[in-house]
Structure formats: C-alpha cells, structure tokens
Short mmCIF file of C-alpha atoms and ligand atoms in Angstrom, two decimals:
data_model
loop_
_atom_site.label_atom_id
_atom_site.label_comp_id
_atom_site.label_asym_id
_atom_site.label_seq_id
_atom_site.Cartn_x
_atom_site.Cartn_y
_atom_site.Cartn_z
CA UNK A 101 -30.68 0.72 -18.02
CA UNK A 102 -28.43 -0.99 -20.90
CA UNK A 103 -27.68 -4.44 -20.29
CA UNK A 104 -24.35 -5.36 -20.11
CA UNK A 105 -23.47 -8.94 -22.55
CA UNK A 106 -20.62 -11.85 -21.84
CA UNK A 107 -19.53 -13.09 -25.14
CA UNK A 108 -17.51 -15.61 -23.31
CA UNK A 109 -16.14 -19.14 -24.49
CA UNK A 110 -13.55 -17.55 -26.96
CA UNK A 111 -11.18 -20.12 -27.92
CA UNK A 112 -8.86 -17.33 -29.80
CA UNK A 113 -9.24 -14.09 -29.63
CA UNK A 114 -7.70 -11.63 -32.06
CA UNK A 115 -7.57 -8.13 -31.20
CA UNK A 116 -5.15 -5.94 -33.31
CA UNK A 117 -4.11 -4.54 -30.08
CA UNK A 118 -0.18 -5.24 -29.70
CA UNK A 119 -0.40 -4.39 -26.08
CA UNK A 120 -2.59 -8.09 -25.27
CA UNK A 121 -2.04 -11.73 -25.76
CA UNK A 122 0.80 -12.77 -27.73
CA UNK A 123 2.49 -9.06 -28.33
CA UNK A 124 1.93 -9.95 -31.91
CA UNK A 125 0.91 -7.29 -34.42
CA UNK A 126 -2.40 -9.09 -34.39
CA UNK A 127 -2.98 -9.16 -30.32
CA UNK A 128 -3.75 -13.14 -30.10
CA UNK A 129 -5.35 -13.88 -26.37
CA UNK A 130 -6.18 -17.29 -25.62
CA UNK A 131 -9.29 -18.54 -23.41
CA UNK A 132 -11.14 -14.92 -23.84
CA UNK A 133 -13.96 -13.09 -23.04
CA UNK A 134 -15.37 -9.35 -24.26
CA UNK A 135 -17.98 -7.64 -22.50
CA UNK A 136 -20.04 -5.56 -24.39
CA UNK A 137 -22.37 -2.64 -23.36
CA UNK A 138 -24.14 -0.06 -25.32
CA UNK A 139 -22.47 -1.70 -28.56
CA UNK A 140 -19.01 -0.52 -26.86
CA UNK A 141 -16.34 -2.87 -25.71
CA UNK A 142 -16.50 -2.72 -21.92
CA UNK A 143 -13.81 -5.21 -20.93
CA UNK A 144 -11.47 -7.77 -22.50
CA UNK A 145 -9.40 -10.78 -21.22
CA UNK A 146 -9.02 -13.94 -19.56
CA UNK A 147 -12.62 -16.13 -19.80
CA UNK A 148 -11.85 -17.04 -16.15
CA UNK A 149 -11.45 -13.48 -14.62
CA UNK A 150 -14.49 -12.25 -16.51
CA UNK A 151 -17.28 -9.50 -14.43
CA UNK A 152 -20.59 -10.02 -14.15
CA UNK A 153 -23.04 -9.55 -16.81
CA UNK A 154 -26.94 -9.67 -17.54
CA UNK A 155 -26.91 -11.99 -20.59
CA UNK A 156 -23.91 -14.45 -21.57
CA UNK A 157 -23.49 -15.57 -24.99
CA UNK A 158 -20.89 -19.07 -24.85
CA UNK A 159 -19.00 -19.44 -28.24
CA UNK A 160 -17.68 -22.87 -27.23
CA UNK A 161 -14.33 -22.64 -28.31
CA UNK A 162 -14.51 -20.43 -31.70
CA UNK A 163 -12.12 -18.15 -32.77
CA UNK A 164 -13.04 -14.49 -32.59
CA UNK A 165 -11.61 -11.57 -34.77
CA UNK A 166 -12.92 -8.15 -35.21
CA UNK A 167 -15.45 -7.78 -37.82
CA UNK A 168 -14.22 -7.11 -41.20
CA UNK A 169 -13.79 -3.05 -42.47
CA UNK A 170 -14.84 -3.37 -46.11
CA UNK A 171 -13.48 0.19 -46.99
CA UNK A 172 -14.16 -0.10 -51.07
CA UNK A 173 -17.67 -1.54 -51.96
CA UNK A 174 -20.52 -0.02 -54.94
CA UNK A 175 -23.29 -2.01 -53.16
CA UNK A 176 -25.69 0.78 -54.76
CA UNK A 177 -26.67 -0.66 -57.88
CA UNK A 178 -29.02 -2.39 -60.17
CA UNK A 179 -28.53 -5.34 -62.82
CA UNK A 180 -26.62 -7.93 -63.67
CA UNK A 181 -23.72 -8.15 -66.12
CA UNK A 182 -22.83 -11.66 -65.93
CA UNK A 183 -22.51 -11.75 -69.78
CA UNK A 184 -19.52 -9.25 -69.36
CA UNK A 185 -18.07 -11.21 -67.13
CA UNK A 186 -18.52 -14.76 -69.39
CA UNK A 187 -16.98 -12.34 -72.29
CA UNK A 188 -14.50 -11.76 -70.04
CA UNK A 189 -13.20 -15.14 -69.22
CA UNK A 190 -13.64 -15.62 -73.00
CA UNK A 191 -10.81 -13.40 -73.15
CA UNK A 192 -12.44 -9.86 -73.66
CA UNK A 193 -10.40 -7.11 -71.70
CA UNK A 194 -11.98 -4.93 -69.02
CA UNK A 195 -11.55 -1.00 -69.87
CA UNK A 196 -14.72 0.37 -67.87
CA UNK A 197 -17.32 0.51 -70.56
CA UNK A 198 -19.21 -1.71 -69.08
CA UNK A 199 -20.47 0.85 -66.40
CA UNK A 200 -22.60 2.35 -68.79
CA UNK A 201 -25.11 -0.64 -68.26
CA UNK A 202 -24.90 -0.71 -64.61
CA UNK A 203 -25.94 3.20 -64.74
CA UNK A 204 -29.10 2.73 -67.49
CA UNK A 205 -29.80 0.25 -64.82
CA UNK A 206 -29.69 2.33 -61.70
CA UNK A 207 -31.14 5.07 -63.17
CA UNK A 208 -34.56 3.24 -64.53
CA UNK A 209 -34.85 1.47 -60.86
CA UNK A 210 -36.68 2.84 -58.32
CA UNK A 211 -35.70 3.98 -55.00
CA UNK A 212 -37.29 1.22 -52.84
CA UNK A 213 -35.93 -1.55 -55.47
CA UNK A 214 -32.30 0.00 -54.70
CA UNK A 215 -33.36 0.48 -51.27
CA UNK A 216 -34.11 -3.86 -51.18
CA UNK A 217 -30.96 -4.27 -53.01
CA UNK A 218 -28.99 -2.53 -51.12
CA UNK A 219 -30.57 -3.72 -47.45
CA UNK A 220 -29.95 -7.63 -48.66
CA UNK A 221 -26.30 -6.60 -49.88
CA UNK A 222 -25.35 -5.43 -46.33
CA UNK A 223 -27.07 -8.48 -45.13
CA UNK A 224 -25.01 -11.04 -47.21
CA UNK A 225 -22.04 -9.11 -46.23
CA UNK A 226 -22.94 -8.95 -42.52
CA UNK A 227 -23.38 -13.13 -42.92
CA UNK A 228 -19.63 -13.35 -44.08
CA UNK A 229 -18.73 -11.37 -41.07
CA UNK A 230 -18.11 -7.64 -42.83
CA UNK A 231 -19.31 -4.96 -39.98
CA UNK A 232 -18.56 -1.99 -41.64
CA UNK A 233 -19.12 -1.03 -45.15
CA UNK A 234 -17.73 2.06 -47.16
CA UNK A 235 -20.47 2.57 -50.13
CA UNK A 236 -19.71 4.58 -53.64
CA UNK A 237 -22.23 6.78 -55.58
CA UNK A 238 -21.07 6.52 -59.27
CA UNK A 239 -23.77 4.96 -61.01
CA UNK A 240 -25.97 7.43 -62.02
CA UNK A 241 -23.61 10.26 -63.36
CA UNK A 242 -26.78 12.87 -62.95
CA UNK A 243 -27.77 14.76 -59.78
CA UNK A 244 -30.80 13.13 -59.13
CA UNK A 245 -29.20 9.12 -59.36
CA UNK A 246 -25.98 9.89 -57.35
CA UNK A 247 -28.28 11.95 -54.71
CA UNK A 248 -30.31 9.03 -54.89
CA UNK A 249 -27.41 6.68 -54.28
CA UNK A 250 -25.52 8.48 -51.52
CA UNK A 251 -28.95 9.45 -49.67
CA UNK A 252 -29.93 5.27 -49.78
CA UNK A 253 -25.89 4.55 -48.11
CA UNK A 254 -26.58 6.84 -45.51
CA UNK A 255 -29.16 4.72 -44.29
CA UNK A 256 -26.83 1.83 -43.83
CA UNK A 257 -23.07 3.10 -43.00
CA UNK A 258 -21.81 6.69 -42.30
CA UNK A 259 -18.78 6.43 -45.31
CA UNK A 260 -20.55 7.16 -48.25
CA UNK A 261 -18.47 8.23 -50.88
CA UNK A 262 -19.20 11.04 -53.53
CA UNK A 263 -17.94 8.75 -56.97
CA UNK A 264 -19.46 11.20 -59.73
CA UNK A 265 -16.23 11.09 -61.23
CA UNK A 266 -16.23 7.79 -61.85
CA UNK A 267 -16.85 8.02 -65.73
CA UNK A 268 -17.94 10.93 -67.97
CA UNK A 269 -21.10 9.35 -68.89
CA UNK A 270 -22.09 8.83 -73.12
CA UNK A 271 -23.10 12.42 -74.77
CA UNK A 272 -21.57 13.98 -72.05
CA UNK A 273 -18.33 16.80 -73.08
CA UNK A 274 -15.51 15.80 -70.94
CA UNK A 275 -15.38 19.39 -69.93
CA UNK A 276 -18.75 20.13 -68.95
CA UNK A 277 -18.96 17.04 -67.13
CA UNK A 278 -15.95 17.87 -64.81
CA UNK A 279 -17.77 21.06 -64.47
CA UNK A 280 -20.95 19.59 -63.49
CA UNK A 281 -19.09 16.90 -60.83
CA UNK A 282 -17.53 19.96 -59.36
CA UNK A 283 -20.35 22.29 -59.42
CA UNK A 284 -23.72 21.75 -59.28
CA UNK A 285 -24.06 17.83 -58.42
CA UNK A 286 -21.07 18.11 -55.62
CA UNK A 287 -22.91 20.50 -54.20
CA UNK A 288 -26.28 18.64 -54.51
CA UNK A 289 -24.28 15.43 -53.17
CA UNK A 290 -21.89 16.85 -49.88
CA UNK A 291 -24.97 16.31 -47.64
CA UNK A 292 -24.93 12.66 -48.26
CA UNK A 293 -21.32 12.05 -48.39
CA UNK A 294 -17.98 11.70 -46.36
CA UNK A 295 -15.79 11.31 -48.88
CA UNK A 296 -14.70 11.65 -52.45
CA UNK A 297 -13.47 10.03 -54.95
CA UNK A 298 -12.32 9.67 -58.52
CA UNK A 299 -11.09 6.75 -60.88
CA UNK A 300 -7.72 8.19 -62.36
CA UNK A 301 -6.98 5.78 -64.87
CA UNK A 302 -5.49 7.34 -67.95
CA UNK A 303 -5.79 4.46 -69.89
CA UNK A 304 -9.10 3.88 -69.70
CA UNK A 305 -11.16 5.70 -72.34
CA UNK A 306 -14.03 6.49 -69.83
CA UNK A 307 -11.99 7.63 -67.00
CA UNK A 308 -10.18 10.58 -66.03
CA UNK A 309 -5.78 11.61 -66.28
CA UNK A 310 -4.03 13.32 -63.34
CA UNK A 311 -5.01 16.84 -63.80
CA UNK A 312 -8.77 16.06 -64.12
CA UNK A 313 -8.42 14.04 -60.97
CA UNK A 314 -7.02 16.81 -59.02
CA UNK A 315 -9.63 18.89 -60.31
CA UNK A 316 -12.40 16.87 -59.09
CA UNK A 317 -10.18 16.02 -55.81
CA UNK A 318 -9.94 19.56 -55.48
CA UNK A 319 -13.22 20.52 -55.06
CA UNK A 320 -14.00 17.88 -53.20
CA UNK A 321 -12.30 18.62 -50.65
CA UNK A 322 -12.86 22.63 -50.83
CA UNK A 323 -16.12 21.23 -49.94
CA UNK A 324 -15.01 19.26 -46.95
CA UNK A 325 -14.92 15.90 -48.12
CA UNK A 326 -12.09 13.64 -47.18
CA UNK A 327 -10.07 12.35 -50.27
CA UNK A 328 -10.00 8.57 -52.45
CA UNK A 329 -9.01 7.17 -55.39
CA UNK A 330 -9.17 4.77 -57.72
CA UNK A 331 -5.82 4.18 -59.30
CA UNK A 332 -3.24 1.90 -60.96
CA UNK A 333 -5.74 -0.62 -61.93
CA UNK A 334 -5.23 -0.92 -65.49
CA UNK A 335 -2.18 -0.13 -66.42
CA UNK A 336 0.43 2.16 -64.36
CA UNK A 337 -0.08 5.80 -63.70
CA UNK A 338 -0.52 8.35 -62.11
CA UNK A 339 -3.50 7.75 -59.50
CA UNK A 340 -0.36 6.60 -56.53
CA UNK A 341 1.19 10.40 -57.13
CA UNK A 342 -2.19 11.78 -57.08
CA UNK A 343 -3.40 10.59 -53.85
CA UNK A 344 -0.14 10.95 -51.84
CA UNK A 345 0.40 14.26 -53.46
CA UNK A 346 -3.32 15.15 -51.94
CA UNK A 347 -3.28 13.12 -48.73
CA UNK A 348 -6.03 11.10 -49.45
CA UNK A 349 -7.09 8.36 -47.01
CA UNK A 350 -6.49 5.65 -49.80
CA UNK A 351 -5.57 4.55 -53.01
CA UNK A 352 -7.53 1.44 -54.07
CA UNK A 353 -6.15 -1.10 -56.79
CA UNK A 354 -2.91 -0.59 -56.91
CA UNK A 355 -2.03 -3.01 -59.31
CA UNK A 356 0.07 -1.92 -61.23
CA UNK A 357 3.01 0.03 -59.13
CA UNK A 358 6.47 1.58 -59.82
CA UNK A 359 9.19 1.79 -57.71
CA UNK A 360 8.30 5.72 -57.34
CA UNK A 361 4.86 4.66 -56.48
CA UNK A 362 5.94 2.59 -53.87
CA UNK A 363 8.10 4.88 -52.32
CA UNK A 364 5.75 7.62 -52.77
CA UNK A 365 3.08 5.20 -50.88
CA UNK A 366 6.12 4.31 -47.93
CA UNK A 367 6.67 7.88 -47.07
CA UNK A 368 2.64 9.50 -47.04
CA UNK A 369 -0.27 8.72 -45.07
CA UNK A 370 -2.19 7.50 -48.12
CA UNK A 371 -3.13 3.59 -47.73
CA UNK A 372 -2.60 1.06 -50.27
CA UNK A 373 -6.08 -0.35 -50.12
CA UNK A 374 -5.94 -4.15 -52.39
CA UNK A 375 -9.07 -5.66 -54.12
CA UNK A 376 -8.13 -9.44 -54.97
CA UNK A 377 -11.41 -10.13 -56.16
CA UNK A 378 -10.95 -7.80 -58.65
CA UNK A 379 -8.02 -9.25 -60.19
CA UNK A 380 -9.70 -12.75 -60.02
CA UNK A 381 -12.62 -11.63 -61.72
CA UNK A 382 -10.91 -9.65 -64.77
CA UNK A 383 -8.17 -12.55 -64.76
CA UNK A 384 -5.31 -10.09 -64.30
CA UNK A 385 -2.25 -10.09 -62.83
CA UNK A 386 -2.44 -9.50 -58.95
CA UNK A 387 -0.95 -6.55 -56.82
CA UNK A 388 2.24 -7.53 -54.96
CA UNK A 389 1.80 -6.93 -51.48
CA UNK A 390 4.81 -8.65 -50.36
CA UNK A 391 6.43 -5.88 -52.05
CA UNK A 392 4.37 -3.20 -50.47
CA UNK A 393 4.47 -4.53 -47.00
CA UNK A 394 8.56 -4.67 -46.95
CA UNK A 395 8.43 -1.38 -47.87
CA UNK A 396 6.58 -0.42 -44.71
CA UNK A 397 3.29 0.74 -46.73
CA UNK A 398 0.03 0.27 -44.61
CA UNK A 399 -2.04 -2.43 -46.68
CA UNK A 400 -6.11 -2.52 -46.44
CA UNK A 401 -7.73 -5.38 -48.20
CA UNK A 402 -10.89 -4.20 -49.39
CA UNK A 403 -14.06 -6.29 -51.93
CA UNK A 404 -14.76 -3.69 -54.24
CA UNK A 405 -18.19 -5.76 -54.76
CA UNK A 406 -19.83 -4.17 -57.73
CA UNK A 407 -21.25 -5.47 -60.90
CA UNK A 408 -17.97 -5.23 -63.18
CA UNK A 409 -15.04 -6.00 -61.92
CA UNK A 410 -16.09 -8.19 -58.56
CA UNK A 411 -19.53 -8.97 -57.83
CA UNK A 412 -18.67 -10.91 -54.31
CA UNK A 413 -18.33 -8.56 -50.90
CA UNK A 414 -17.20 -11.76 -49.27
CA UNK A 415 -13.60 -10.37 -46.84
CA UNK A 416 -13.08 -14.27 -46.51
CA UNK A 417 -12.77 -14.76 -50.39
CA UNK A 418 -10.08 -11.65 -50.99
CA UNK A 419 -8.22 -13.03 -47.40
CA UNK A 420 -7.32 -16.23 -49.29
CA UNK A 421 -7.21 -15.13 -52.83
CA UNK A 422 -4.04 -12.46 -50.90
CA UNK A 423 -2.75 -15.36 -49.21
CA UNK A 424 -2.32 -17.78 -51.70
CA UNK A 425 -1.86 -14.92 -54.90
CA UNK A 426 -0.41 -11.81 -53.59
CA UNK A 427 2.24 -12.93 -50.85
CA UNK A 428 0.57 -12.09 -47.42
CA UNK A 429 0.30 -14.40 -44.74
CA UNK A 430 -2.90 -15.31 -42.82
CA UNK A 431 -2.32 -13.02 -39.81
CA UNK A 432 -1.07 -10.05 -42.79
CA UNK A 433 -4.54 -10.62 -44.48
CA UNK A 434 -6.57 -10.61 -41.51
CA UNK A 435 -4.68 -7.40 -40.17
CA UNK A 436 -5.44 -5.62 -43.85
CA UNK A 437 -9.06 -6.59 -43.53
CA UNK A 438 -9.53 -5.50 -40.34
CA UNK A 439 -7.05 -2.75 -38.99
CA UNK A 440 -6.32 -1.80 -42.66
CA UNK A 441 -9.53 -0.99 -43.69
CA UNK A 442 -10.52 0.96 -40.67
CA UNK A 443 -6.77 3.30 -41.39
CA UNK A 444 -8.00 3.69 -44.70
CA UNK A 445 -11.13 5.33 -43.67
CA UNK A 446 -9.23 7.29 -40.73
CA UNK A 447 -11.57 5.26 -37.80
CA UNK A 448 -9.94 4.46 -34.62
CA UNK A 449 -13.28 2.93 -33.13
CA UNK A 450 -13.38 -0.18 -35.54
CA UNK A 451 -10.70 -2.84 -37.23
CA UNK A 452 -9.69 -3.45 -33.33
CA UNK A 453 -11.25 -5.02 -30.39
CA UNK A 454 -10.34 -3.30 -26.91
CA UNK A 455 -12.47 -0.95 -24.42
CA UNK A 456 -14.07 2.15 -25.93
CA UNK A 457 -14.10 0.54 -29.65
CA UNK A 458 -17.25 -0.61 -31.31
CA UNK A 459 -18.26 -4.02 -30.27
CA UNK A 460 -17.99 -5.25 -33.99
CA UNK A 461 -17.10 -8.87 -33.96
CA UNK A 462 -16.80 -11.54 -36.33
CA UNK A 463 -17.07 -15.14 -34.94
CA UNK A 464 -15.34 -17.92 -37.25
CA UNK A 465 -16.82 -21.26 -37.12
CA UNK A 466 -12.98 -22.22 -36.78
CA UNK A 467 -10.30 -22.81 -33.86
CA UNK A 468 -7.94 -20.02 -35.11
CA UNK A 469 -8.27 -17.47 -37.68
CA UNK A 470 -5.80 -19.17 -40.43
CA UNK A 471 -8.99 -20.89 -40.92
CA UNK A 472 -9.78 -18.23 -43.64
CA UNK A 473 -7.61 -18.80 -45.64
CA UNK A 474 -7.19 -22.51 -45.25
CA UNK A 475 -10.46 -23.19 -45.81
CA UNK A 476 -11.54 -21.14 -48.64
CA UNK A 477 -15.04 -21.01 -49.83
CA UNK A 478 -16.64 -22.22 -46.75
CA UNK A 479 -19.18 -20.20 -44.79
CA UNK A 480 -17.21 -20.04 -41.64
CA UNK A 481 -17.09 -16.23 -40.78
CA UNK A 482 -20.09 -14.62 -39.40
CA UNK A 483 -21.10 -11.18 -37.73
CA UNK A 484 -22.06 -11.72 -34.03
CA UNK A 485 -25.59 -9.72 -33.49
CA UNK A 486 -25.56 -8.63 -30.26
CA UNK A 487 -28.50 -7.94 -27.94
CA UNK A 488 -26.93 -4.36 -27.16
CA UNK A 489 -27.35 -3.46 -30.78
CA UNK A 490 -31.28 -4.33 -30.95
CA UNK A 491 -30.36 -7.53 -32.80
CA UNK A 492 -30.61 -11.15 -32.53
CA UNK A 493 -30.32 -11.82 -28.88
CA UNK A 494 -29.48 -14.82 -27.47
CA UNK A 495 -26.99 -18.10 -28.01
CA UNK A 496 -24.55 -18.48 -30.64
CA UNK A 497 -26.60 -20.96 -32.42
CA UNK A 498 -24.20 -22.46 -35.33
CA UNK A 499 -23.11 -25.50 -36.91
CA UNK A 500 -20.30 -26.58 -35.96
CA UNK A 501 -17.90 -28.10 -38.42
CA UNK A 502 -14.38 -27.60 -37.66
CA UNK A 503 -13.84 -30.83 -34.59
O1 NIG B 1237 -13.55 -0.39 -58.66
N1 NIG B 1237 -12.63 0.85 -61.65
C1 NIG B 1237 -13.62 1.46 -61.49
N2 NIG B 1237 -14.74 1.12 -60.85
C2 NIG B 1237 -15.10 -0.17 -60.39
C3 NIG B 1237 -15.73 -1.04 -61.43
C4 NIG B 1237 -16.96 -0.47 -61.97
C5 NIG B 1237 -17.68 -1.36 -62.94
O2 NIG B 1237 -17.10 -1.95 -63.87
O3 NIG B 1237 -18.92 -1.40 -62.80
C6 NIG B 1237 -13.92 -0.86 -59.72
O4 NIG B 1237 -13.36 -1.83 -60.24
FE1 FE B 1238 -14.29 0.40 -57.00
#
C-alpha cells in the first residue's frame, strides 16, 4: 500500500487556489498542512485539523509555494560561451549567431555526456525549487542531434519541444531547410515531442519572418504538436500576431511589444511567457509587464537557461530581476512562475497546490514568499523530495537563516 506523508509545520502556505486562505489571487493559508499520497495532493488546510498519516515531515515554520513551472528552458546542450557573453558586456550585440557554437558543440558530444549534462541541469534546477521543466531541441539542426535531444528530454519531463526551426544552420538554403524541418526531421522528431516551436525574429539574420514561421507552425501542428514561439525579442515584429493568430500556448520574450501586440495578446489564449534573465544577460531593455498585466494578458515567467542569452535556470533570480525591473509585485512574480507557467503549457495538475494536483512543492527557507525577491541571490528556495515520489525520505533537514 502507498504511504500517505504530513508535510506539516507550514508557516505560509501559498496555493494559487482563490477559493483558500486569504481569497487572494495567490490562495495565502496560514498555519498549514498538505498531505500527500501517491505524489497527489490528498488534503490541504489548517496544521491543527490535519488526518492521520504514516510519515510526517515538520517544516518548522517555512513558507511553502508550489514548485516553480519553468515553461522555456534549452537544458540540452553542450559548451560554454562565456567569451560571448564577456563580448557582450563589452558592448557586442546579441543577433543569434552565436548558436552556431552551441550546435558544433552538441553535435560532437556524445549521448551519455548530454545525458550527464542534462541529469545535473534538472538537478540544479530542482535545488532552486523548479519542479517542472519544459526542454527545447534546437541545437543540432540535423535529424540525428535534435532526435538525440528530444529523445534525452523525454527522460526527464513530458514537454519537450520540437525547436528545429530555431536557426537555418551555415551551408544550409533557407528553403531546403524549411523543407527539411517540415518534412523529414518533424517527422523523425513527433515521437519525442509535445510541442513546437519556432524563433520568428525577422531581424535576426539566422532566424525566420512570419510566413516561414507559419510554415513550420503549420506542420507542426498538422502533425499534432501543440504550438510556441519565440518572438519579439530583438526588435518588434511579428512573432505576437503569429502565435495569437495560431493559438499557440505561448509567446516567449516579448520584449519588444506594440499596442496591437498587446491587444492581440489581451483578447487570445496565447500567454505572454517573460524571460528576465535574458534581458539581464544581453543588457537590454526589459519587457513591461506592468503594461501587460493591466491589460488583462496572462503573464508566465519563464528562465530560458541556455548557453546564449541566459545560462542560469534559477525561477528565484527572474522573480526578482521582474520585481525590481519589469513592474510586478512579489505575489505577481510568484503567480507567473508558478500558475503562469503551468497555463502556458495548458497543465491544470501543476503551478497550484490543492487535492488531485501533483504534490510539487517548493519550500523557501523564508517566513513568507516576498522572501524571493527581497532576498535576491540567496539559496532559499528548494524542491521538497518526497518519500511518495521514491526520493529523499525523511525530515526537512535545512539551515535555517531567516530568524
Ligand atoms: O531563447 N532566441 C533564441 N533562442 C535562445 C537563445 C539561443 C542561444 O543564443 O543559444 C533564446 O534566447
Ligand atoms: Fe529560448
């Protein structure tokens, strides 16, 4: 029989369930406990009217939010371009070229060096208190690298993304690449993949305009894939338009907006997913999300870790970089990190705590979640293993900093 597990001693518990606590968007209950049983939430509430369980895990007094939905991360990838980045805050702009390396580089590693990448990437992220990760193809633009790629995320998260369109790769015909992303390697890649996805970014030399973008969307989604994009990370353009126009579950970046774009975002079902670390680490301007949010357009916060543009997949990090750059508060950033990320990849079961959801939680060496982004830098958010899970069993062993 399962055991059942108290996770009791919750000093704040955030839920993203409006109907508990506080009535807040966020769900705040004070004095909690979650019981958890075959990785499910069985119950929720009040520490002192808890049931009865087999093992009891006593947080003594942290604050508790659900785990972290990372819906944008490339954690499938080899080498290092740290140079790019010193270049960069040298002044050098970012246009994309830079991939190139990162694909010579995944291409010449092997699969069990990508496979020990990848397992200590989730690891790092699991330590910062991410519990679900969306993972890209995209850096090996041929069939046998981004098979590769997608077959090696499938062993660690069910959204795997199909990125082949990510940049036509040097020697390649722009043509007969678009063919070949459409063709022969979607085809070799749908097994492997839940979604699909395409940087639109006109301005870019190595990426693709509108009307390749719908052609790879397109056929993506003839082939049952549910839809992404990168967009409106450069420059403006036309990746917002795109991915309302085709429903996709998101549209990541989003840096650059119009007024059209905006509305276009307000009145779809496409999220605006946000990657602050992004923006810090290509020193440009950040997304407004102020402006976004009084709109009424659902906001994810996402890390986007990859070699290029953001090589951190700490959700702490881009919580206070979009409360202290792009105009959220704490309990906005938390909700976009959380909630947001799990709309943006269409999941009901994750990004909120209450029974019948995934018992994903994130435990904050902290007495309330503003903690995140008051205390940036600090190793305060962690992923709670759970004896249901076949993890760690046993007491929340931590250091306690925070009284
Ligand atoms: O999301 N913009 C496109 N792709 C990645 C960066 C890829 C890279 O530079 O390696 C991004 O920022
Ligand atoms: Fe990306």
């Amino acid at each position: 029989m399962l055991s059942v597990t108290l996770v009791t001693g919750i000093g704040e518990l955030t839920t993203n369930d409006p109907q508990v606590g506080d009535g807040s968007a966020l769900g705040v209950l004070r004095d909690a406990a979650v019981v958890v049983q075959d990785g499910r939430i069985a119950w929720l509430g009040p520490a002192a009217r808890n049931p009865a369980a087999d093992t009891a895990i006593d947080l003594d007094g942290a604050a508790v939010v659900p785990g972290f939905v990372d819906s944008h991360t490339h954690l499938v990838f080899a080498g290092d371009r740290s140079v790019e980045f010193t270049a960069r805050m040298a002044g050098e702009p970012y246009d994309g070229g830079g991939i190139a390396a990162t694909v010579a580089a995944t291409r010449a590693a092997g699969e069990d060096e990508l496979r020990g990448l990848l397992s200590r990437r989730i690891a790092q992220a699991r330590a910062q208190g991410t519990t679900t990760c969306e993972v890209k193809s995209g850096y090996g633009l041929d069939v046998a690298t981004e098979v590769r790629m997608l077959r090696l995320a499938t062993e660690v998260t069910p959204e795997t993304t199909f990125l082949g369109a990510h940049v036509v790769p040097a020697a390649a015909s722009r043509h007969d690449y678009i063919e070949l992303v459409t063709g022969g390697m979607l085809a070799a890649c749908r097994p492997y993949a839940r979604w699909g996805d395409v940087f639109c970014e006109p301005g870019s030399p190595h990426a693709f305009d509108a009307d390749e973008a719908r052609t790879v969307l397109g056929a993506c989604a003839a082939a049952g894939l549910g839809l992404r994009v990168h967009g409106n990370q450069l420059g403006p353009g036309p990746g917002v338009q795109v991915a309302v126009e085709l429903d996709a579950a998101s549209v990541d970046h989003c840096t650059y907006l119009t007024d059209a774009d905006v509305d276009a975002l307000a009145g779809g079902a496409t999220v605006a997913t946000l990657l602050p670390g992004v923006e810090f680490s290509t020193r440009s301007p950040y997304p407004d999300a102020a402006r976004l949010l009084a709109a009424g357009v659902t906001v994810a916060l996402a890390s986007d870790c990859n070699p290029g543009t953001c090589c951190s997949s700490s959700m702490p990090f881009g919580i206070a970089l979009a409360v202290r750059e792009m105009g959220m508060t704490p309990a906005q950033a938390l909700w976009s990190a959380t909630a947001g990320g799990a709309l943006a990849l269409r999941r009901d079961d994750i990004g909120v705590l209450r029974p019948g959801a995934r018992a994903d939680l994130c435990v904050l060496d902290a007495p309330t979640y503003a903690h995140l982004a008051y205390r940036p830098g600090m190793a305060i958010a962690r992923a709670l293993e759970l004896p249901d899970r076949g993890l760690t069993a046993g007491r929340a062993d931590r250091l306690r900093t925070w009284r």
